[in-house]
PDB file of C-alpha atoms in Angstrom:
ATOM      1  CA  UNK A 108       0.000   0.000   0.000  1.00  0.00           C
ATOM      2  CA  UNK A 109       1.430   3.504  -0.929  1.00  0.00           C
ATOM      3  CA  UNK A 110       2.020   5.617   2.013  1.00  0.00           C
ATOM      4  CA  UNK A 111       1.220   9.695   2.304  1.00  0.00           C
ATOM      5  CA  UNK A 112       4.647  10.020   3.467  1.00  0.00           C
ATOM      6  CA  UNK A 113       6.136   8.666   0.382  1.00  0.00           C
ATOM      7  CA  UNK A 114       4.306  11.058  -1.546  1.00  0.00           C
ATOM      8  CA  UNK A 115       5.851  13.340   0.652  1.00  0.00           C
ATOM      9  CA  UNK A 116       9.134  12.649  -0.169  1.00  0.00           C
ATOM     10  CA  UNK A 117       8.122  12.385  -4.307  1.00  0.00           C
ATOM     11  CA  UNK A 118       6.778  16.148  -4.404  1.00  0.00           C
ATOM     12  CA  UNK A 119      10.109  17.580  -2.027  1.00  0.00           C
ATOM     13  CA  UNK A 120      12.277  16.172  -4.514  1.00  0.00           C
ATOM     14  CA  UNK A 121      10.227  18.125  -7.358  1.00  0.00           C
ATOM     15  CA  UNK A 122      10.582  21.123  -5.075  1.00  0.00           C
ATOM     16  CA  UNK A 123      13.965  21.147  -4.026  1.00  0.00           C
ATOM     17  CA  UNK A 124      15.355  18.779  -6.939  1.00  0.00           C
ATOM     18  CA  UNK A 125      18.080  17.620  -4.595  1.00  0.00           C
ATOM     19  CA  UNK A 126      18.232  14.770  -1.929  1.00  0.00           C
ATOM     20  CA  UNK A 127      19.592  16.616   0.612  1.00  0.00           C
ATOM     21  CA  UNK A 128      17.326  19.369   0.716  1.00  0.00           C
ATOM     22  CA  UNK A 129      14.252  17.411   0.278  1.00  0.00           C
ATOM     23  CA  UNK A 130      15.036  15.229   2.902  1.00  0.00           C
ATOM     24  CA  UNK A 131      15.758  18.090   5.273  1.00  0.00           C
ATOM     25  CA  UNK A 132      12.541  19.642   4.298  1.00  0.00           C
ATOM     26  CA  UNK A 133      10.929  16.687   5.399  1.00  0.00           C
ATOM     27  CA  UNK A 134      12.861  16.306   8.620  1.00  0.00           C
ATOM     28  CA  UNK A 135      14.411  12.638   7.647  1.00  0.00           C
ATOM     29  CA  UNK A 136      17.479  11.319   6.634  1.00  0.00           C
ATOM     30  CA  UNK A 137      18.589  11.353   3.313  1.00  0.00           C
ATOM     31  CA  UNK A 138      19.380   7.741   2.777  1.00  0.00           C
ATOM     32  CA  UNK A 139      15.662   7.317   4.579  1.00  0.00           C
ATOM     33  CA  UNK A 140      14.166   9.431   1.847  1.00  0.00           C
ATOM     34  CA  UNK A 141      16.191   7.997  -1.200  1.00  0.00           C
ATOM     35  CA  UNK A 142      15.160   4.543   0.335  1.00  0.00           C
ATOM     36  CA  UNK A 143      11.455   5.197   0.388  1.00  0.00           C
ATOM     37  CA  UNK A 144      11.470   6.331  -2.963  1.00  0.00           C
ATOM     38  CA  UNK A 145      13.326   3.071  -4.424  1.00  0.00           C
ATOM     39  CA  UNK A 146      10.644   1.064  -2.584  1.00  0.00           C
ATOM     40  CA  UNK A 147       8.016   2.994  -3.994  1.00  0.00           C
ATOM     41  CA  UNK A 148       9.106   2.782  -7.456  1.00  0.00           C
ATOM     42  CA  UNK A 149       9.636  -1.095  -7.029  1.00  0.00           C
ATOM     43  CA  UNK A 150       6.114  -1.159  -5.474  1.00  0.00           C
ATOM     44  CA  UNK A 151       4.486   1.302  -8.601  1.00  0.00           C
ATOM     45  CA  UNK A 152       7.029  -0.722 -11.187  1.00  0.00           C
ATOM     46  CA  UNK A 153       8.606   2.880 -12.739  1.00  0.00           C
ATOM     47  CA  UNK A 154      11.230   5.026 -12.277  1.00  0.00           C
ATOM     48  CA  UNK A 155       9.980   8.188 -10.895  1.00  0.00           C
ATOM     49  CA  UNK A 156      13.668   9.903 -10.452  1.00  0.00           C
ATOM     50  CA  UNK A 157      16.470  10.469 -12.505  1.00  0.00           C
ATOM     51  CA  UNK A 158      19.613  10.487 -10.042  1.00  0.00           C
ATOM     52  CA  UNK A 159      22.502  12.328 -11.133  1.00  0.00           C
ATOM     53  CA  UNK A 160      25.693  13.499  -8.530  1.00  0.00           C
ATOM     54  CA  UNK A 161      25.024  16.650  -8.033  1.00  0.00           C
ATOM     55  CA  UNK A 162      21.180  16.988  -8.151  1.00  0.00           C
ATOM     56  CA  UNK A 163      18.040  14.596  -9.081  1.00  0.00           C
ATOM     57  CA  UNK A 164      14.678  15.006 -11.565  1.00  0.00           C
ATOM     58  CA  UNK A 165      11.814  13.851 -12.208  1.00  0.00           C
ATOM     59  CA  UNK A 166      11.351  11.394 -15.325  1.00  0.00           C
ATOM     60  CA  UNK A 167       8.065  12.120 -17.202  1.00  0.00           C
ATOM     61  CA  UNK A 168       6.353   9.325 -14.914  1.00  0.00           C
ATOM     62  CA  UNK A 169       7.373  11.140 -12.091  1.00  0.00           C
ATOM     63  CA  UNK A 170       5.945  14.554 -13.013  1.00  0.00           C
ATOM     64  CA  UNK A 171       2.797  13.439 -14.192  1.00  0.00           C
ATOM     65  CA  UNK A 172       2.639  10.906 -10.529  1.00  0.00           C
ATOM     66  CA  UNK A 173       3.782  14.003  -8.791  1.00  0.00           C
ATOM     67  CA  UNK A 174       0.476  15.788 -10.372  1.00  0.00           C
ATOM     68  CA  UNK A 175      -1.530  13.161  -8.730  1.00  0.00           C
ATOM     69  CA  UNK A 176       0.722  12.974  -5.584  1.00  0.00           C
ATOM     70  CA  UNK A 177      -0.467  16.721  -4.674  1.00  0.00           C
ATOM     71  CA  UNK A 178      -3.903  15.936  -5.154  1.00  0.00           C
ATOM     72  CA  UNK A 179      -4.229  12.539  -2.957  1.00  0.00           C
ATOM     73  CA  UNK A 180      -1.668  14.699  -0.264  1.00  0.00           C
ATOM     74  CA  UNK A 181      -4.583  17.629  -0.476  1.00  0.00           C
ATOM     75  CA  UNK A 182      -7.406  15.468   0.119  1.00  0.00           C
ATOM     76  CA  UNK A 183      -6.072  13.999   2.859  1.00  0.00           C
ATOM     77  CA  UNK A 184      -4.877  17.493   4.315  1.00  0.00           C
ATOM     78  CA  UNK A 185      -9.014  18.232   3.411  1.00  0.00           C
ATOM     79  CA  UNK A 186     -10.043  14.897   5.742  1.00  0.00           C
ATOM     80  CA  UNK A 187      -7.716  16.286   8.609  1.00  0.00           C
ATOM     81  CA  UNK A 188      -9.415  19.312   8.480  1.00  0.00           C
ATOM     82  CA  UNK A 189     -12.985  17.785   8.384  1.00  0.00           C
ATOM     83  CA  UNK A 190     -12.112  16.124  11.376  1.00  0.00           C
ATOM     84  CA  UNK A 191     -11.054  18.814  13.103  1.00  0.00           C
ATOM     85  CA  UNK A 192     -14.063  21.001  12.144  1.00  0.00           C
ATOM     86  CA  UNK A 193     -16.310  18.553  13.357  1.00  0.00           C
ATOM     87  CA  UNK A 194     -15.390  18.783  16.713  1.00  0.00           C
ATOM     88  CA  UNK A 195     -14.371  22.425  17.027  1.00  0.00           C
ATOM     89  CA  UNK A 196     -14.762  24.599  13.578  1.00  0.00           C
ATOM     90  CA  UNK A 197     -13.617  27.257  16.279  1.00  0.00           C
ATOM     91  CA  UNK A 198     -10.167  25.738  16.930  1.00  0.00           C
ATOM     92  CA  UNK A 199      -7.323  25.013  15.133  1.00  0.00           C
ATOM     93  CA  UNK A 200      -4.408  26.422  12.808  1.00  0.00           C
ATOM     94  CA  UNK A 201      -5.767  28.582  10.356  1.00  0.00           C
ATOM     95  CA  UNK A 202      -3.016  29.260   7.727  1.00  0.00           C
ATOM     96  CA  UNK A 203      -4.011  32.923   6.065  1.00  0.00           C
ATOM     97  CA  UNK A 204      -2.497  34.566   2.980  1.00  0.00           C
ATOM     98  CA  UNK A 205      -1.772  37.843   2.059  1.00  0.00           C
ATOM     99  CA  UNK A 206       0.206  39.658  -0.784  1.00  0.00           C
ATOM    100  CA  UNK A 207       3.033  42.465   0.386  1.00  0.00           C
ATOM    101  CA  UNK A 208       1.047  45.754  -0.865  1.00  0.00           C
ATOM    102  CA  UNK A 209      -1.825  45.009   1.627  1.00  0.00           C
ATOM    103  CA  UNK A 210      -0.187  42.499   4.357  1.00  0.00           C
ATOM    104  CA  UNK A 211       1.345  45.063   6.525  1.00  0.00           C
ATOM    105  CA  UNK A 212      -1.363  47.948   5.659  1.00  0.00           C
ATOM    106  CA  UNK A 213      -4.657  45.578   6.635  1.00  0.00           C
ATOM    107  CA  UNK A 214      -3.476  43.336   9.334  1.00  0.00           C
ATOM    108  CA  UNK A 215      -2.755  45.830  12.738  1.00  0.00           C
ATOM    109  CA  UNK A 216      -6.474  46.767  11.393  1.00  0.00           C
ATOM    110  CA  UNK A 217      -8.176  43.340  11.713  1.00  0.00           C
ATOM    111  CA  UNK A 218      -5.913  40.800  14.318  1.00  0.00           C
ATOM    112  CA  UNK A 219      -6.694  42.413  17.020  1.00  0.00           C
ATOM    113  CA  UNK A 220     -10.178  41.727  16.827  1.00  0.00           C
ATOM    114  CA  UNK A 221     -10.272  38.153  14.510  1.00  0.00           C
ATOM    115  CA  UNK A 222      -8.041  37.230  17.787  1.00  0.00           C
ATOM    116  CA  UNK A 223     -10.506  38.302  20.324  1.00  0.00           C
ATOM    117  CA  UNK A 224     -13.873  36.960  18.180  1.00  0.00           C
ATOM    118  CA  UNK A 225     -11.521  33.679  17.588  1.00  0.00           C
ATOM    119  CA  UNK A 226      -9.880  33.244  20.362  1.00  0.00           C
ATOM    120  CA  UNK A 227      -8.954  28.915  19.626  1.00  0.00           C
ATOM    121  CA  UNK A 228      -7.562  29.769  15.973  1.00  0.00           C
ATOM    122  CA  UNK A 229      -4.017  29.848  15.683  1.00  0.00           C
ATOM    123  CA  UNK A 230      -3.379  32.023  12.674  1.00  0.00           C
ATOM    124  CA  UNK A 231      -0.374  31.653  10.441  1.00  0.00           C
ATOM    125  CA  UNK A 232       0.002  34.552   7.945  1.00  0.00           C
ATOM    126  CA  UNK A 233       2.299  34.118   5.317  1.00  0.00           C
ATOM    127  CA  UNK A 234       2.751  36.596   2.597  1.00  0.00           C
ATOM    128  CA  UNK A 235       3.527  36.323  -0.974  1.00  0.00           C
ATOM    129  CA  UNK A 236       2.637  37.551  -4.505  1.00  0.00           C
ATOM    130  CA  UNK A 237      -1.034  36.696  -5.935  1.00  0.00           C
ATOM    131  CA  UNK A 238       0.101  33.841  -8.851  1.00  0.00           C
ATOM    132  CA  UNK A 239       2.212  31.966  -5.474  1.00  0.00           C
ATOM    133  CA  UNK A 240      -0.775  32.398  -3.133  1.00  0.00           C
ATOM    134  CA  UNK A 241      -3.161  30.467  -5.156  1.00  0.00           C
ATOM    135  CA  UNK A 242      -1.697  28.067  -6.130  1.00  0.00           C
ATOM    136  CA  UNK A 243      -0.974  27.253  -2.703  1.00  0.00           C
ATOM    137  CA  UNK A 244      -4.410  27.547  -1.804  1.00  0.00           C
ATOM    138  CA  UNK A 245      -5.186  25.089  -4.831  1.00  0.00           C
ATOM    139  CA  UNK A 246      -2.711  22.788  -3.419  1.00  0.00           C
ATOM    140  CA  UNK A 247      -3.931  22.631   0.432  1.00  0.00           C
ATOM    141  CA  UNK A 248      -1.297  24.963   1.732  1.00  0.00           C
ATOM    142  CA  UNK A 249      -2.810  27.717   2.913  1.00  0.00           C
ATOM    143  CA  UNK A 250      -6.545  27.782   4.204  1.00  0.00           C
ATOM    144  CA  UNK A 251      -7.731  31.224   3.454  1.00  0.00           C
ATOM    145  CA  UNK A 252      -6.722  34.089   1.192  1.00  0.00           C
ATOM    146  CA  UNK A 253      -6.952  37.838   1.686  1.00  0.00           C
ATOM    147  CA  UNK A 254      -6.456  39.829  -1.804  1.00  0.00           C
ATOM    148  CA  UNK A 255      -7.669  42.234  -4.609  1.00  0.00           C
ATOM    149  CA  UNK A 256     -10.267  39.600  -6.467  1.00  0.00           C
ATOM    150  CA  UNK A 257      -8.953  39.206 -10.384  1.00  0.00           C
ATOM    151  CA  UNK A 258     -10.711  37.233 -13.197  1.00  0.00           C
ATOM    152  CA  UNK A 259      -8.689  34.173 -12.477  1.00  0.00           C
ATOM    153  CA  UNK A 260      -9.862  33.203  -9.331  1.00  0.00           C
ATOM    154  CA  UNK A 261     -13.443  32.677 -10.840  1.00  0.00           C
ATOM    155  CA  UNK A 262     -12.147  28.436  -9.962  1.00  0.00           C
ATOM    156  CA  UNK A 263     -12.248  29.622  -6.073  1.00  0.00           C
ATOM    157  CA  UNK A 264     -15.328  30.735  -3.861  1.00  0.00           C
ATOM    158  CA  UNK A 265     -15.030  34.333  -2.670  1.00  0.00           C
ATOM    159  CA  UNK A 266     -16.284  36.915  -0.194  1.00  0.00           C
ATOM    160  CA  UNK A 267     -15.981  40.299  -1.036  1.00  0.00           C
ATOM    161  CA  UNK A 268     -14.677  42.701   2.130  1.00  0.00           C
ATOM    162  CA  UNK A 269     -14.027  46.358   1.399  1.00  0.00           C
ATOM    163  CA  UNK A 270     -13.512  48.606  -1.884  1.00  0.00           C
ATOM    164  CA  UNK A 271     -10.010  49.598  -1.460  1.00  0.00           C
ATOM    165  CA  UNK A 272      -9.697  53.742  -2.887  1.00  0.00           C
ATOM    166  CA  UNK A 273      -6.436  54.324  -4.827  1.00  0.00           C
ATOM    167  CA  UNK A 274      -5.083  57.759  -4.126  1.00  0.00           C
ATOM    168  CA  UNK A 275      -2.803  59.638  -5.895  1.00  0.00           C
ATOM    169  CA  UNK A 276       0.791  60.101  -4.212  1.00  0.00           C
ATOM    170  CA  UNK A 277       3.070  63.443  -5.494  1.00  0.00           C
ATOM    171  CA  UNK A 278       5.750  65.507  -4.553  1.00  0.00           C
ATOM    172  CA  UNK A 279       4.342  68.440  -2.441  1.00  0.00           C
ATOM    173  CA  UNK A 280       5.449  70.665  -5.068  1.00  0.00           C
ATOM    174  CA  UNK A 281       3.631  68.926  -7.992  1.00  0.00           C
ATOM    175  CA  UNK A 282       0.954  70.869  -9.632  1.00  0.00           C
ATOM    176  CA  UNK A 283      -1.827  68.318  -8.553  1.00  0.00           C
ATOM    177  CA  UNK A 284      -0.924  68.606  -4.925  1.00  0.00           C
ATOM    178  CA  UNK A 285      -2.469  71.839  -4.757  1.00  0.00           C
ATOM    179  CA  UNK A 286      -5.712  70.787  -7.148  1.00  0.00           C
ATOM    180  CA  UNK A 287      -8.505  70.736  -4.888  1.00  0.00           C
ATOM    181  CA  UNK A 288     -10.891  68.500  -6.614  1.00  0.00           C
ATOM    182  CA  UNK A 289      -9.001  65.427  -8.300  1.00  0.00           C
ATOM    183  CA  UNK A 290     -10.202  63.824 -11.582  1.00  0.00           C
ATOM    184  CA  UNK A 291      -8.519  60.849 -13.347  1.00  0.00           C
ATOM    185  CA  UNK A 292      -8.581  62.622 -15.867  1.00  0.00           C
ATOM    186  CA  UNK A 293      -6.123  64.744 -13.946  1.00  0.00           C
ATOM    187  CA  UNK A 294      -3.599  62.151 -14.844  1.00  0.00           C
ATOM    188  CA  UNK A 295      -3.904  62.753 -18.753  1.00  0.00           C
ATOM    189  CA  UNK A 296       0.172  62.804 -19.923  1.00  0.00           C
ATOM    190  CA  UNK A 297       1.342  62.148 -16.621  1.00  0.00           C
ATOM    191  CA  UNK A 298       4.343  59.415 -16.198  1.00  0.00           C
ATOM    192  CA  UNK A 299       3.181  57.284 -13.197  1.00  0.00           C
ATOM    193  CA  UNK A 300       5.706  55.320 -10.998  1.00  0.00           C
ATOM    194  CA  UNK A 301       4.720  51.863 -10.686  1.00  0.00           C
ATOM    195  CA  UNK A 302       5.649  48.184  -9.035  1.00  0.00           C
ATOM    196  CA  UNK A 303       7.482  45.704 -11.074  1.00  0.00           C
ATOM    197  CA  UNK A 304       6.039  43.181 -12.455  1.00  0.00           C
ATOM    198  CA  UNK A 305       3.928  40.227 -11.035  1.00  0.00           C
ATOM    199  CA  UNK A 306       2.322  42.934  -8.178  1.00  0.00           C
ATOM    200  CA  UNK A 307      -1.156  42.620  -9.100  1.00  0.00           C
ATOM    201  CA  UNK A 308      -1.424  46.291  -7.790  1.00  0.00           C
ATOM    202  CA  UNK A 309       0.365  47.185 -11.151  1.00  0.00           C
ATOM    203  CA  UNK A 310      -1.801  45.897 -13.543  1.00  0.00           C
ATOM    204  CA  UNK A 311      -4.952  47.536 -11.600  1.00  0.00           C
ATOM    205  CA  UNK A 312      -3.606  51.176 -11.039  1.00  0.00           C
ATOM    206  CA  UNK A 313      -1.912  51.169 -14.550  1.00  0.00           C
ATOM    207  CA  UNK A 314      -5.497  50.182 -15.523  1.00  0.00           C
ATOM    208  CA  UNK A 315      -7.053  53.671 -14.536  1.00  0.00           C
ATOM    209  CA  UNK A 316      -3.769  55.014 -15.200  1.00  0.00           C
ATOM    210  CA  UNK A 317      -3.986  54.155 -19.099  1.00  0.00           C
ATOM    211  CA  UNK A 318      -7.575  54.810 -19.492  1.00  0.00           C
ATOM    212  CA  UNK A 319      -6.953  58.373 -18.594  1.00  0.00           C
ATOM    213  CA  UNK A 320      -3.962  58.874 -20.901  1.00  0.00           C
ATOM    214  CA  UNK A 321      -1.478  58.119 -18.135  1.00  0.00           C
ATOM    215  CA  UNK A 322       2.289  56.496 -19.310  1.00  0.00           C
ATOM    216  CA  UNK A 323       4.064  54.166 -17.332  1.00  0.00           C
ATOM    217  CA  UNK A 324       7.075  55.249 -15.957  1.00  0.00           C
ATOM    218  CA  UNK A 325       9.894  52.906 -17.385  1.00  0.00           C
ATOM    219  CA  UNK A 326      12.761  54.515 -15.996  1.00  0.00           C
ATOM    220  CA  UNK A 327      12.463  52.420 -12.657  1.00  0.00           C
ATOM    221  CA  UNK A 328       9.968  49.838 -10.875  1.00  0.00           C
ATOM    222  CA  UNK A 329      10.244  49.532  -7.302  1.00  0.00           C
ATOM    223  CA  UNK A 330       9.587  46.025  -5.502  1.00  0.00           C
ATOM    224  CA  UNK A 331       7.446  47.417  -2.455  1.00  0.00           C
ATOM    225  CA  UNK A 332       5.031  50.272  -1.746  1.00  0.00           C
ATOM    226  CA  UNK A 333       7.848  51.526   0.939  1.00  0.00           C
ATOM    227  CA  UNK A 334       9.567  51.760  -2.051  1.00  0.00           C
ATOM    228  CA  UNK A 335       7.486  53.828  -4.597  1.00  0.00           C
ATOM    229  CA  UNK A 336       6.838  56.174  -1.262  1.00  0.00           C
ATOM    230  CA  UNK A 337      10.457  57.139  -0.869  1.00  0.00           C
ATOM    231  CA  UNK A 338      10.765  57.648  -4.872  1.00  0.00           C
ATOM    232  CA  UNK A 339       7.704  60.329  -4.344  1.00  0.00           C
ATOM    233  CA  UNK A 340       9.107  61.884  -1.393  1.00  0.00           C
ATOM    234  CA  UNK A 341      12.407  62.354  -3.431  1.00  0.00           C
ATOM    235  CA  UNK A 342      10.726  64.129  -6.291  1.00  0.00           C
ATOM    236  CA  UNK A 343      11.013  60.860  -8.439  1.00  0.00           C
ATOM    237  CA  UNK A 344       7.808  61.496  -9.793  1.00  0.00           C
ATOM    238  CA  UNK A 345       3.761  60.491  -8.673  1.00  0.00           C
ATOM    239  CA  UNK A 346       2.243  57.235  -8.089  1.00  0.00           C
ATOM    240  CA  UNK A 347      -1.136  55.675  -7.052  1.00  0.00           C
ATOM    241  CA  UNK A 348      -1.354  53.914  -3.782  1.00  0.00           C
ATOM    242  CA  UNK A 349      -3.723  52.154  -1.562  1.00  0.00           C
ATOM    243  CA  UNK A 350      -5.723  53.718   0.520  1.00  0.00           C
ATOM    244  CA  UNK A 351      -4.851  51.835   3.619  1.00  0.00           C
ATOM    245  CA  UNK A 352      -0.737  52.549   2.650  1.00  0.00           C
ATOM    246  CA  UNK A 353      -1.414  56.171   3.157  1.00  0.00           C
ATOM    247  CA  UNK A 354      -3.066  56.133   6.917  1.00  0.00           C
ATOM    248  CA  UNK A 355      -1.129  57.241  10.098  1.00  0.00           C
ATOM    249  CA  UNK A 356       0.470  60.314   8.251  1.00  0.00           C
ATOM    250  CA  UNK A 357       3.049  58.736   6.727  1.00  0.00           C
ATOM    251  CA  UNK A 358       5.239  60.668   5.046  1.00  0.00           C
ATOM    252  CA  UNK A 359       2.864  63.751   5.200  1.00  0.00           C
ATOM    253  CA  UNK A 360       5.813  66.305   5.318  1.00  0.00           C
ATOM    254  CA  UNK A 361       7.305  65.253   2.237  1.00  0.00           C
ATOM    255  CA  UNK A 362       4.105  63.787   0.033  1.00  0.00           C
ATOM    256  CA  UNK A 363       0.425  64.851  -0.649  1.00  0.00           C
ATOM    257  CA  UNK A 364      -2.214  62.325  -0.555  1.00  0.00           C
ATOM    258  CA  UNK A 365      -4.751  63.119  -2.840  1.00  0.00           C
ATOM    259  CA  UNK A 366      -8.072  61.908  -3.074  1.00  0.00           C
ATOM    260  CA  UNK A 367     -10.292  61.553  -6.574  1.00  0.00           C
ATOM    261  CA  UNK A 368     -13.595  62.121  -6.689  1.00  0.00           C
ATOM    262  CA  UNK A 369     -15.893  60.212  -8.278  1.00  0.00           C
ATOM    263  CA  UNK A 370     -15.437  57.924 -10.253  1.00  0.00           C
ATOM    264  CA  UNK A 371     -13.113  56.629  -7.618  1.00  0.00           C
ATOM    265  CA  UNK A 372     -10.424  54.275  -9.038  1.00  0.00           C
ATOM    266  CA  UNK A 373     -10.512  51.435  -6.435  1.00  0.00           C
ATOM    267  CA  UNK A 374      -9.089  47.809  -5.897  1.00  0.00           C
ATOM    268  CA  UNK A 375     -11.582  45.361  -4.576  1.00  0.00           C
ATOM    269  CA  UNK A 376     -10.649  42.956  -1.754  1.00  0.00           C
ATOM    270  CA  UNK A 377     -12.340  39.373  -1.329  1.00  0.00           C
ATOM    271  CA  UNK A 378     -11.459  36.402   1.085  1.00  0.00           C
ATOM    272  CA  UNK A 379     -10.626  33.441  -1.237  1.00  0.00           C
ATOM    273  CA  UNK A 380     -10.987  29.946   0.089  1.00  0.00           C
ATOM    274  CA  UNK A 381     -11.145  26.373  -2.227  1.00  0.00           C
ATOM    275  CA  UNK A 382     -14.333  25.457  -3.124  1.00  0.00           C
ATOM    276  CA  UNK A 383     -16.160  23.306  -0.636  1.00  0.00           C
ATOM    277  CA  UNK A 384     -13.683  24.437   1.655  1.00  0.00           C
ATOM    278  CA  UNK A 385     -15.313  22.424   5.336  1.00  0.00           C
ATOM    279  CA  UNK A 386     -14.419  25.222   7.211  1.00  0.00           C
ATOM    280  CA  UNK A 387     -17.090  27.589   6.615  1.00  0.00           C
ATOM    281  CA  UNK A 388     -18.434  28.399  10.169  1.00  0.00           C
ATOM    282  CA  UNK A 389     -15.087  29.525  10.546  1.00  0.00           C
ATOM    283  CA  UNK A 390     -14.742  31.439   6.883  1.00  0.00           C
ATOM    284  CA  UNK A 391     -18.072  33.659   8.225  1.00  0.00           C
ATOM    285  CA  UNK A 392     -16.437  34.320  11.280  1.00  0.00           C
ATOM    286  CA  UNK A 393     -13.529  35.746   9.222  1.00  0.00           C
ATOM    287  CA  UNK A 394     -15.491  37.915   6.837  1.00  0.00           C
ATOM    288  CA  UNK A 395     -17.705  39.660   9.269  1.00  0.00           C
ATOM    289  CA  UNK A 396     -15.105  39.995  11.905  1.00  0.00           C
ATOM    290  CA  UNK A 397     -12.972  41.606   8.940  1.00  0.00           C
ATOM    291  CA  UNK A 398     -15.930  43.968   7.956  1.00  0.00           C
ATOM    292  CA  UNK A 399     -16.355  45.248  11.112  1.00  0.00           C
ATOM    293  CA  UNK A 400     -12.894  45.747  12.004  1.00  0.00           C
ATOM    294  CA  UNK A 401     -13.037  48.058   8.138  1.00  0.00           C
ATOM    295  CA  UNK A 402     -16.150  49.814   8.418  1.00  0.00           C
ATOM    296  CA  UNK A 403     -15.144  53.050  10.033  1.00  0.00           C
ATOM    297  CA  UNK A 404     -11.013  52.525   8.469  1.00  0.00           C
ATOM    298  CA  UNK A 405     -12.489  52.553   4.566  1.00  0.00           C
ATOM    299  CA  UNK A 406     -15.400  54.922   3.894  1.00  0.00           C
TER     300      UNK A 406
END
């Protein structure tokens, strides 16, 4: 009978492509793992790894097995979690995902109080960019997902938390710091700073950006929203930022924070979990603790 734990071991060494490192991964010894994996391609009757000195793959029977692997490993991670939820849906690890532009903006708003309404959930929070974060989710890794909603995640179930404004970040010297009612259309030949790529936040603010005769500005892209502040402050040039990034005055004396009216460019945030997800008592508990915690942060 094939055992979870070899599966284990088969989808570390497509991680880590190396015996050492998947073995350490999986807290055993190396000659345990390389052992398991002989037996289990004796048991299945293929060769599932190709073992070189330096580093190991997987032949094509391995990565289509490995396919499979992840998908008997999730299930079983699902039954686990069933179990659990049946006798507390209250209790438990809860293993919550974020991406970096809203991670450190959202969460001193809502753990306080997800703590205090949920007081037997451990929470793990691990943050990461959108494309990483689902497939995680897709693979059983993470429970729950906290992000802008985007077209491909129509395969997940989602709950939709707060409309996110985008304000516009300049120089206090700029000639729209002083505009007192901001347009998008404000933005018409303007060369906006922006993320590089793979931030979903790009795509969206370029969005508004280009449909208001906006350029991108290619001279430099940072990695964080820290970042793209400290560019603005310097005089780099103007960006758009969440609204969240811009509470708690920060960086008042050197940047204005301007807010458009109507129509407001905004990013949308849902809670993402796996479809038929058993968990749901505890997904609820989540999305109205979340609300609350937002209704008088976003108006």
């Amino acid at each position: 009978m094939i055992k979870l734990r070899d599966l284990e071991y088969l989808t570390a060494i497509d991680i880590h492509k190396h015996f050492g490192k998947a073995a350490l991964a999986c807290f055993v010894s190396q000659p345990t793992l390389s052992g398991q994996l002989m037996k289990l391609e004796q048991q299945l009757g293929l060769q599932l790894v190709e073992r070189h000195r330096r580093n190991v793959m997987l032949t094509p029977a391995g990565e289509k097995l490995v396919q499979e692997a992840r998908k008997v490993l999730q299930a079983a991670g699902q039954f686990e979690s069933c179990a659990k939820a049946l006798l507390d849906p209250f209790a438990g690890d809860l293993h919550l995902g974020l991406i970096p532009t809203l991670a450190p903006y959202l969460l001193p708003h809502i753990m306080a109080d997800l703590n205090t309404s949920l007081p037997n959930i451990n929470f793990f929070l691990h943050e990461n960019q959108t494309k990483v974060l689902l497939q995680q989710l897709d693979e059983g890794k993470l429970d729950v997902l906290i992000l802008p909603y985007l077209a491909e995640m129509e395969k997940f179930e989602s709950y939709q938390l707060f409309d996110e404004p985008l304000m516009l970040a300049t120089p206090k010297n700029h000639r729209l710091a002083t505009k007192k009612s901001l347009s998008l259309t404000d933005l018409q030949g303007e060369k906006i700073l922006t993320l590089a790529d793979g931030h979903c936040l790009k795509d969206q603010a370029m969005g508004y950006c280009f449909a208001a005769g906006a350029k991108e500005d290619n001279s430099f892209q940072a990695t964080s929203l820290e970042t793209l502040r400290h560019m603005v402050a310097s005089g780099m040039g103007i960006t758009l930022l969440p609204a969240l990034a811009t509470q708690g005055n920060v960086a008042s004396d050197t940047i204005h924070y301007g807010a458009f009216q109507a129509p407001v460019p905004v990013r949308g945030i849902s809670l993402v979990i796996r479809p038929n997800y058993s968990r749901m008592q505890c997904v609820r508990a989540i999305v109205a603790s979340v609300r609350e915690s937002l209704s008088g942060v976003i108006s």
